[in-house]
Coordinates of N, CA and C in Angstrom, one line a residue:
M2 N 114.9 126.7 121.1 CA 113.8 126.8 120.1 C 113.5 125.4 119.5
F3 N 114.5 124.7 119.0 CA 114.4 123.4 118.4 C 115.0 122.4 119.3
Q4 N 114.3 122.0 120.4 CA 114.8 121.0 121.3 C 114.0 119.7 121.1
F5 N 114.7 118.6 120.9 CA 114.1 117.4 120.7 C 114.4 116.4 121.9
N6 N 113.4 115.7 122.3 CA 113.7 114.6 123.3 C 113.8 113.3 122.4
F7 N 115.0 112.8 122.3 CA 115.2 111.6 121.5 C 114.9 110.4 122.3
S8 N 113.6 110.2 122.4 CA 113.1 108.9 123.0 C 112.8 107.9 122.0
G9 N 112.5 106.7 122.4 CA 112.2 105.6 121.5 C 111.0 105.9 120.6
E10 N 110.0 106.6 121.3 CA 108.8 107.0 120.5 C 109.1 108.0 119.4
F11 N 110.0 108.9 119.7 CA 110.3 109.9 118.7 C 111.0 109.3 117.5
V12 N 112.0 108.4 117.8 CA 112.7 107.7 116.7 C 111.7 106.8 115.9
A13 N 110.8 106.1 116.6 CA 109.8 105.3 115.9 C 108.9 106.1 115.0
F14 N 108.5 107.3 115.5 CA 107.7 108.2 114.8 C 108.4 108.6 113.5
F15 N 109.7 109.0 113.7 CA 110.5 109.5 112.5 C 110.6 108.3 111.5
V16 N 110.9 107.1 111.9 CA 111.1 106.0 111.0 C 109.9 105.7 110.3
F17 N 108.7 105.7 111.0 CA 107.5 105.4 110.3 C 107.0 106.5 109.4
S18 N 107.3 107.7 109.8 CA 107.0 108.8 108.9 C 107.8 108.7 107.6
V19 N 109.1 108.4 107.7 CA 109.9 108.2 106.5 C 109.4 107.1 105.6
L20 N 108.9 106.0 106.3 CA 108.4 104.9 105.5 C 107.1 105.3 104.8
I21 N 106.2 106.0 105.4 CA 105.0 106.5 104.8 C 105.3 107.4 103.7
I22 N 106.1 108.4 103.9 CA 106.4 109.4 102.8 C 107.1 108.8 101.7
S23 N 108.1 107.9 101.9 CA 108.8 107.3 100.8 C 108.0 106.3 100.1
G24 N 107.1 105.6 100.8 CA 106.2 104.7 100.1 C 105.2 105.4 99.2
A25 N 104.7 106.6 99.7 CA 103.8 107.4 98.9 C 104.5 108.0 97.6
V26 N 105.7 108.4 97.8 CA 106.4 109.0 96.7 C 106.8 107.9 95.7
L27 N 107.2 106.7 96.2 CA 107.5 105.6 95.2 C 106.2 105.2 94.5
M28 N 105.1 105.2 95.2 CA 103.8 104.8 94.6 C 103.5 105.6 93.4
V29 N 103.7 106.9 93.4 CA 103.4 107.7 92.3 C 104.6 107.8 91.3
S30 N 105.7 107.3 91.7 CA 106.9 107.4 90.8 C 107.1 106.1 89.9
F31 N 106.7 105.0 90.4 CA 107.0 103.7 89.7 C 106.2 103.7 88.4
A32 N 106.7 102.9 87.5 CA 106.0 102.7 86.2 C 105.2 101.4 86.2
K33 N 105.7 100.4 86.9 CA 105.1 99.1 87.0 C 104.0 99.1 88.1
V34 N 102.8 98.6 87.7 CA 101.7 98.6 88.6 C 101.9 97.7 89.8
V35 N 102.6 96.6 89.7 CA 102.8 95.7 90.8 C 103.7 96.4 91.8
H36 N 104.7 97.1 91.4 CA 105.6 97.9 92.3 C 104.8 99.0 93.0
M37 N 103.9 99.6 92.3 CA 103.0 100.6 93.0 C 102.2 100.0 94.1
V38 N 101.7 98.8 93.9 CA 100.9 98.2 95.0 C 101.7 97.8 96.2
V39 N 103.0 97.3 95.9 CA 103.9 97.0 97.0 C 104.2 98.3 97.8
S40 N 104.4 99.4 97.1 CA 104.7 100.7 97.8 C 103.5 101.1 98.6
L41 N 102.3 100.9 98.0 CA 101.1 101.2 98.8 C 100.9 100.4 100.0
A42 N 101.3 99.1 99.9 CA 101.2 98.2 101.1 C 102.2 98.7 102.2
A43 N 103.4 99.2 101.8 CA 104.3 99.8 102.7 C 103.7 101.0 103.4
V44 N 103.0 101.8 102.7 CA 102.3 103.0 103.3 C 101.3 102.5 104.3
F45 N 100.5 101.5 104.0 CA 99.5 101.0 104.9 C 100.2 100.4 106.2
I46 N 101.3 99.7 106.0 CA 102.0 99.2 107.2 C 102.5 100.4 108.1
G47 N 103.0 101.4 107.4 CA 103.5 102.6 108.2 C 102.4 103.3 108.9
I48 N 101.2 103.4 108.3 CA 100.1 104.0 109.0 C 99.6 103.1 110.2
A49 N 99.6 101.8 110.0 CA 99.3 100.9 111.1 C 100.3 101.1 112.3
S50 N 101.5 101.3 112.0 CA 102.5 101.5 113.0 C 102.3 102.8 113.7
M51 N 101.8 103.8 113.0 CA 101.5 105.1 113.6 C 100.3 104.9 114.6
F52 N 99.3 104.1 114.2 CA 98.2 103.8 115.1 C 98.7 103.1 116.4
I53 N 99.7 102.3 116.3 CA 100.2 101.6 117.5 C 100.9 102.7 118.4
L54 N 101.6 103.6 117.8 CA 102.1 104.7 118.6 C 101.1 105.6 119.3
L55 N 99.9 105.6 118.7 CA 98.8 106.4 119.3 C 97.9 105.6 120.2
D56 N 98.4 104.3 120.6 CA 97.6 103.4 121.4 C 96.3 103.1 120.9
A57 N 96.2 103.0 119.6 CA 94.9 102.6 118.9 C 95.2 101.2 118.2
E58 N 95.4 100.2 119.1 CA 95.8 98.9 118.6 C 94.7 98.3 117.7
F59 N 93.5 98.5 118.0 CA 92.4 97.9 117.1 C 92.5 98.5 115.7
L60 N 92.7 99.8 115.6 CA 92.8 100.5 114.3 C 94.0 99.9 113.5
A61 N 95.1 99.7 114.3 CA 96.3 99.2 113.7 C 96.1 97.8 113.1
F62 N 95.4 97.0 113.9 CA 95.0 95.6 113.5 C 94.2 95.6 112.2
V63 N 93.1 96.5 112.2 CA 92.2 96.6 111.1 C 93.0 97.1 109.9
Q64 N 93.9 98.1 110.1 CA 94.7 98.6 109.0 C 95.5 97.6 108.3
V65 N 96.2 96.7 109.1 CA 97.0 95.7 108.5 C 96.1 94.6 107.9
L66 N 95.1 94.2 108.6 CA 94.2 93.1 108.1 C 93.5 93.5 106.8
I67 N 92.8 94.7 106.8 CA 92.0 95.1 105.7 C 92.8 95.7 104.6
Y68 N 93.5 96.8 104.9 CA 94.2 97.5 103.8 C 95.5 96.8 103.4
A69 N 96.4 96.6 104.3 CA 97.7 96.0 103.9 C 97.5 94.6 103.4
G70 N 96.6 93.9 103.9 CA 96.4 92.5 103.5 C 95.4 92.4 102.3
A71 N 94.1 92.6 102.7 CA 93.0 92.4 101.7 C 93.1 93.3 100.5
V72 N 93.2 94.6 100.7 CA 93.2 95.5 99.5 C 94.4 95.3 98.6
S73 N 95.5 95.1 99.2 CA 96.7 94.9 98.4 C 96.6 93.6 97.6
I74 N 96.2 92.5 98.3 CA 96.0 91.2 97.6 C 95.0 91.4 96.5
L75 N 93.9 92.0 96.8 CA 92.8 92.2 95.8 C 93.3 93.0 94.6
M76 N 94.2 94.0 94.8 CA 94.7 94.8 93.7 C 95.7 94.0 92.9
I77 N 96.5 93.2 93.5 CA 97.4 92.4 92.8 C 96.7 91.3 92.0
F78 N 95.6 90.8 92.6 CA 94.8 89.8 91.9 C 94.1 90.4 90.7
G79 N 93.6 91.6 90.9 CA 93.0 92.3 89.7 C 94.0 92.6 88.6
I80 N 95.2 93.0 89.0 CA 96.3 93.3 88.0 C 96.6 92.0 87.2
M81 N 96.7 90.9 88.0 CA 97.1 89.7 87.3 C 96.0 89.1 86.4
M82 N 94.8 89.4 86.7 CA 93.7 88.9 85.9 C 93.4 89.8 84.6
T83 N 93.9 91.0 84.6 CA 93.6 91.9 83.5 C 94.8 91.8 82.5
K84 N 94.5 92.1 81.3 CA 95.5 92.1 80.2 C 96.0 93.6 80.1
H85 N 97.3 93.7 80.4 CA 97.9 95.1 80.2 C 99.3 94.9 79.7
Q86 N 99.7 95.8 78.9 CA 101.1 95.8 78.4 C 101.9 96.7 79.2
E87 N 103.0 96.2 79.7 CA 104.0 97.0 80.4 C 105.1 97.4 79.6
S88 N 105.3 98.7 79.5 CA 106.5 99.1 78.7 C 107.8 99.0 79.5
G89 N 107.7 99.2 80.8 CA 108.8 99.1 81.7 C 109.8 100.2 81.6
E90 N 109.6 101.2 80.7 CA 110.5 102.3 80.5 C 110.2 103.4 81.5
E91 N 111.2 103.9 82.1 CA 111.1 105.0 83.0 C 111.2 106.3 82.2
R92 N 110.3 107.2 82.5 CA 110.3 108.4 81.7 C 111.4 109.4 82.4
P93 N 112.0 110.2 81.6 CA 113.0 111.1 82.1 C 112.4 112.2 83.0
R94 N 113.2 112.6 84.0 CA 112.7 113.6 84.9 C 112.8 115.0 84.2
T95 N 111.8 115.8 84.5 CA 111.7 117.1 83.8 C 111.9 118.2 84.8
A96 N 112.0 119.4 84.3 CA 112.2 120.6 85.2 C 110.9 120.8 86.0
H97 N 109.8 120.4 85.5 CA 108.5 120.6 86.3 C 108.6 119.7 87.6
E98 N 109.1 118.5 87.5 CA 109.2 117.6 88.6 C 110.2 118.2 89.6
T99 N 111.3 118.8 89.2 CA 112.3 119.4 90.0 C 111.7 120.6 90.8
L100 N 110.9 121.4 90.1 CA 110.3 122.6 90.7 C 109.2 122.1 91.8
T101 N 108.5 121.0 91.4 CA 107.6 120.5 92.4 C 108.2 120.0 93.6
A102 N 109.4 119.3 93.5 CA 110.1 118.8 94.7 C 110.6 120.0 95.5
I103 N 111.1 121.1 94.9 CA 111.6 122.2 95.6 C 110.4 122.9 96.3
G104 N 109.2 123.0 95.7 CA 108.0 123.5 96.3 C 107.6 122.7 97.5
A105 N 107.7 121.4 97.4 CA 107.3 120.5 98.5 C 108.2 120.7 99.7
L106 N 109.5 120.8 99.4 CA 110.5 121.0 100.5 C 110.3 122.3 101.1
A107 N 109.9 123.4 100.4 CA 109.7 124.7 100.9 C 108.4 124.6 101.8
L108 N 107.4 123.9 101.4 CA 106.2 123.8 102.2 C 106.5 123.0 103.4
F109 N 107.3 122.0 103.4 CA 107.7 121.3 104.6 C 108.4 122.2 105.5
G110 N 109.3 123.0 105.0 CA 110.0 123.9 105.9 C 109.1 124.9 106.6
I111 N 108.2 125.5 105.8 CA 107.3 126.4 106.4 C 106.4 125.8 107.5
L112 N 105.9 124.6 107.2 CA 105.0 123.9 108.2 C 105.8 123.5 109.4
F113 N 107.1 123.1 109.2 CA 107.9 122.7 110.3 C 108.2 123.9 111.2
Y114 N 108.5 125.0 110.6 CA 108.7 126.2 111.4 C 107.5 126.7 112.1
A115 N 106.3 126.7 111.5 CA 105.1 127.1 112.1 C 104.7 126.2 113.3
I116 N 104.9 124.9 113.1 CA 104.5 124.0 114.2 C 105.5 124.2 115.4
R117 N 106.8 124.4 115.1 CA 107.7 124.6 116.2 C 107.5 125.9 116.9
Q118 N 107.0 126.9 116.3 CA 106.7 128.2 116.9 C 105.4 128.2 117.7
S119 N 104.5 127.3 117.4 CA 103.2 127.3 118.1 C 103.3 126.8 119.5
D120 N 102.5 127.3 120.4 CA 102.4 126.9 121.8 C 101.2 126.0 121.9
F121 N 101.4 124.7 122.0 CA 100.3 123.8 122.1 C 100.1 123.6 123.6
P122 N 98.8 123.5 124.0 CA 98.6 123.3 125.5 C 99.0 121.8 125.9
E123 N 99.4 121.7 127.1 CA 99.8 120.4 127.6 C 98.5 119.6 127.8
P124 N 98.5 118.3 127.4 CA 97.4 117.5 127.6 C 97.2 117.1 129.1
A125 N 95.9 117.0 129.4 CA 95.6 116.7 130.8 C 96.0 115.2 131.1
P126 N 96.6 115.0 132.3 CA 97.0 113.6 132.6 C 95.8 112.7 132.6
A127 N 96.0 111.5 132.1 CA 94.9 110.5 132.1 C 94.6 110.0 133.5
A128 N 93.3 109.9 133.8 CA 92.8 109.5 135.1 C 92.7 108.0 135.1
G129 N 93.4 107.3 135.9 CA 93.2 105.8 136.0 C 93.9 105.1 134.8
Q130 N 93.5 103.9 134.7 CA 94.0 103.1 133.6 C 93.2 103.3 132.3
A131 N 93.8 103.1 131.2 CA 93.1 103.3 129.9 C 92.2 102.0 129.7
A132 N 91.1 102.3 129.1 CA 90.1 101.2 128.9 C 90.6 100.4 127.7
D133 N 90.2 99.1 127.7 CA 90.6 98.2 126.6 C 89.6 98.4 125.5
N134 N 90.0 99.2 124.5 CA 89.1 99.5 123.4 C 88.8 98.3 122.6
T135 N 89.8 97.5 122.4 CA 89.6 96.3 121.5 C 88.6 95.4 122.1
M136 N 88.7 95.1 123.4 CA 87.7 94.2 124.0 C 86.3 94.8 123.9
A137 N 86.1 96.1 124.1 CA 84.8 96.7 124.1 C 84.2 96.6 122.7
I138 N 85.1 96.9 121.7 CA 84.6 96.8 120.3 C 84.2 95.4 119.9
G139 N 85.1 94.4 120.3 CA 84.8 93.0 120.0 C 83.5 92.5 120.7
Q140 N 83.3 92.9 121.9 CA 82.1 92.5 122.6 C 80.8 93.1 122.0
A141 N 80.9 94.4 121.6 CA 79.8 95.0 120.9 C 79.5 94.4 119.5
L142 N 80.6 94.1 118.8 CA 80.5 93.5 117.5 C 79.9 92.1 117.5
F143 N 80.3 91.3 118.4 CA 79.8 89.9 118.4 C 78.7 89.7 119.4
T144 N 78.1 90.7 120.0 CA 76.9 90.5 120.8 C 75.7 91.2 120.1
G145 N 75.8 92.5 120.0 CA 74.7 93.3 119.5 C 74.6 93.4 118.0
Y146 N 75.8 93.2 117.3 CA 75.8 93.4 115.9 C 76.3 92.2 115.1
V147 N 75.9 91.0 115.6 CA 76.4 89.8 114.9 C 75.7 89.6 113.5
V148 N 74.4 89.8 113.4 CA 73.7 89.7 112.2 C 74.2 90.6 111.1
P149 N 74.3 91.9 111.4 CA 74.9 92.8 110.3 C 76.3 92.5 110.0
F150 N 77.1 92.1 111.0 CA 78.5 91.7 110.7 C 78.5 90.5 109.7
E151 N 77.7 89.5 109.9 CA 77.7 88.3 109.1 C 77.1 88.7 107.7
L152 N 76.1 89.5 107.6 CA 75.6 89.9 106.4 C 76.6 90.7 105.5
V153 N 77.4 91.5 106.1 CA 78.4 92.2 105.4 C 79.5 91.3 104.9
S154 N 79.8 90.2 105.7 CA 80.8 89.3 105.2 C 80.2 88.5 104.0
V155 N 79.0 88.1 104.1 CA 78.3 87.4 102.9 C 78.3 88.3 101.7
L156 N 77.9 89.6 101.9 CA 77.8 90.5 100.8 C 79.2 90.7 100.1
L157 N 80.3 90.8 100.9 CA 81.6 90.9 100.3 C 82.0 89.7 99.6
T158 N 81.7 88.5 100.1 CA 82.0 87.3 99.5 C 81.3 87.1 98.1
V159 N 80.0 87.5 98.1 CA 79.2 87.5 96.8 C 79.8 88.5 95.8
A160 N 80.2 89.7 96.3 CA 80.8 90.6 95.4 C 82.1 90.1 94.8
F161 N 82.9 89.5 95.6 CA 84.2 88.9 95.2 C 84.0 87.8 94.2
I162 N 83.1 86.9 94.4 CA 82.8 85.9 93.5 C 82.2 86.4 92.2
G163 N 81.4 87.5 92.2 CA 80.8 88.1 91.0 C 81.9 88.7 90.2
A164 N 82.9 89.4 90.9 CA 84.1 89.9 90.2 C 84.9 88.9 89.4
I165 N 85.0 87.7 90.1 CA 85.8 86.6 89.4 C 85.0 86.1 88.2
V166 N 83.7 86.0 88.4 CA 82.9 85.5 87.2 C 82.9 86.4 86.1
L167 N 82.8 87.7 86.4 CA 82.9 88.7 85.3 C 84.3 88.8 84.6
A168 N 85.3 88.6 85.4 CA 86.6 88.6 84.8 C 86.9 87.4 84.0
K169 N 86.3 86.3 84.4 CA 86.4 85.0 83.7 C 85.7 85.1 82.4
K170 N 84.5 85.7 82.3 CA 83.8 85.8 81.1 C 84.5 86.7 80.1
E171 N 85.2 87.8 80.5 CA 85.9 88.6 79.6 C 87.2 87.9 79.1
A172 N 87.7 87.0 79.9 CA 88.9 86.3 79.4 C 88.6 85.3 78.3
D173 N 87.4 84.7 78.3 CA 87.0 83.7 77.3 C 86.7 84.3 76.0

């Protein structure tokens, strides 16, 4: 019933799953905002790793570049520019949180059992070699969509500069 093939892909999937879940739990558990952003970046890296396991290397690259890089840096930049008071005190754990954890573990057990009992159809074997998705996306992006791509980059740059100017006015 519960037979596992302990291949490298299975171990990598398990490790990345633990990284994603623990990062998400730490994200909502930390009291300091900077620690939350670092946990969120760990989740983004774990999701990019899952994309690599799914042979979606372009999505993995975009995940790391945009989310783990740009969004995390932008969030830390915004945190550093705002005035906030950190208490740094961890709140005590309550019975409600314990019941929530027990409920989450029960849901995990039910889902695990249901997935293991299901009969999933075998995927059809791939015919020929897999196409290079990244090259096709890059060629389409830099041939037919150059102008919209550059306009979006200019728009994002203007929005970023506007945010800096607004934050600077509030600081003065």
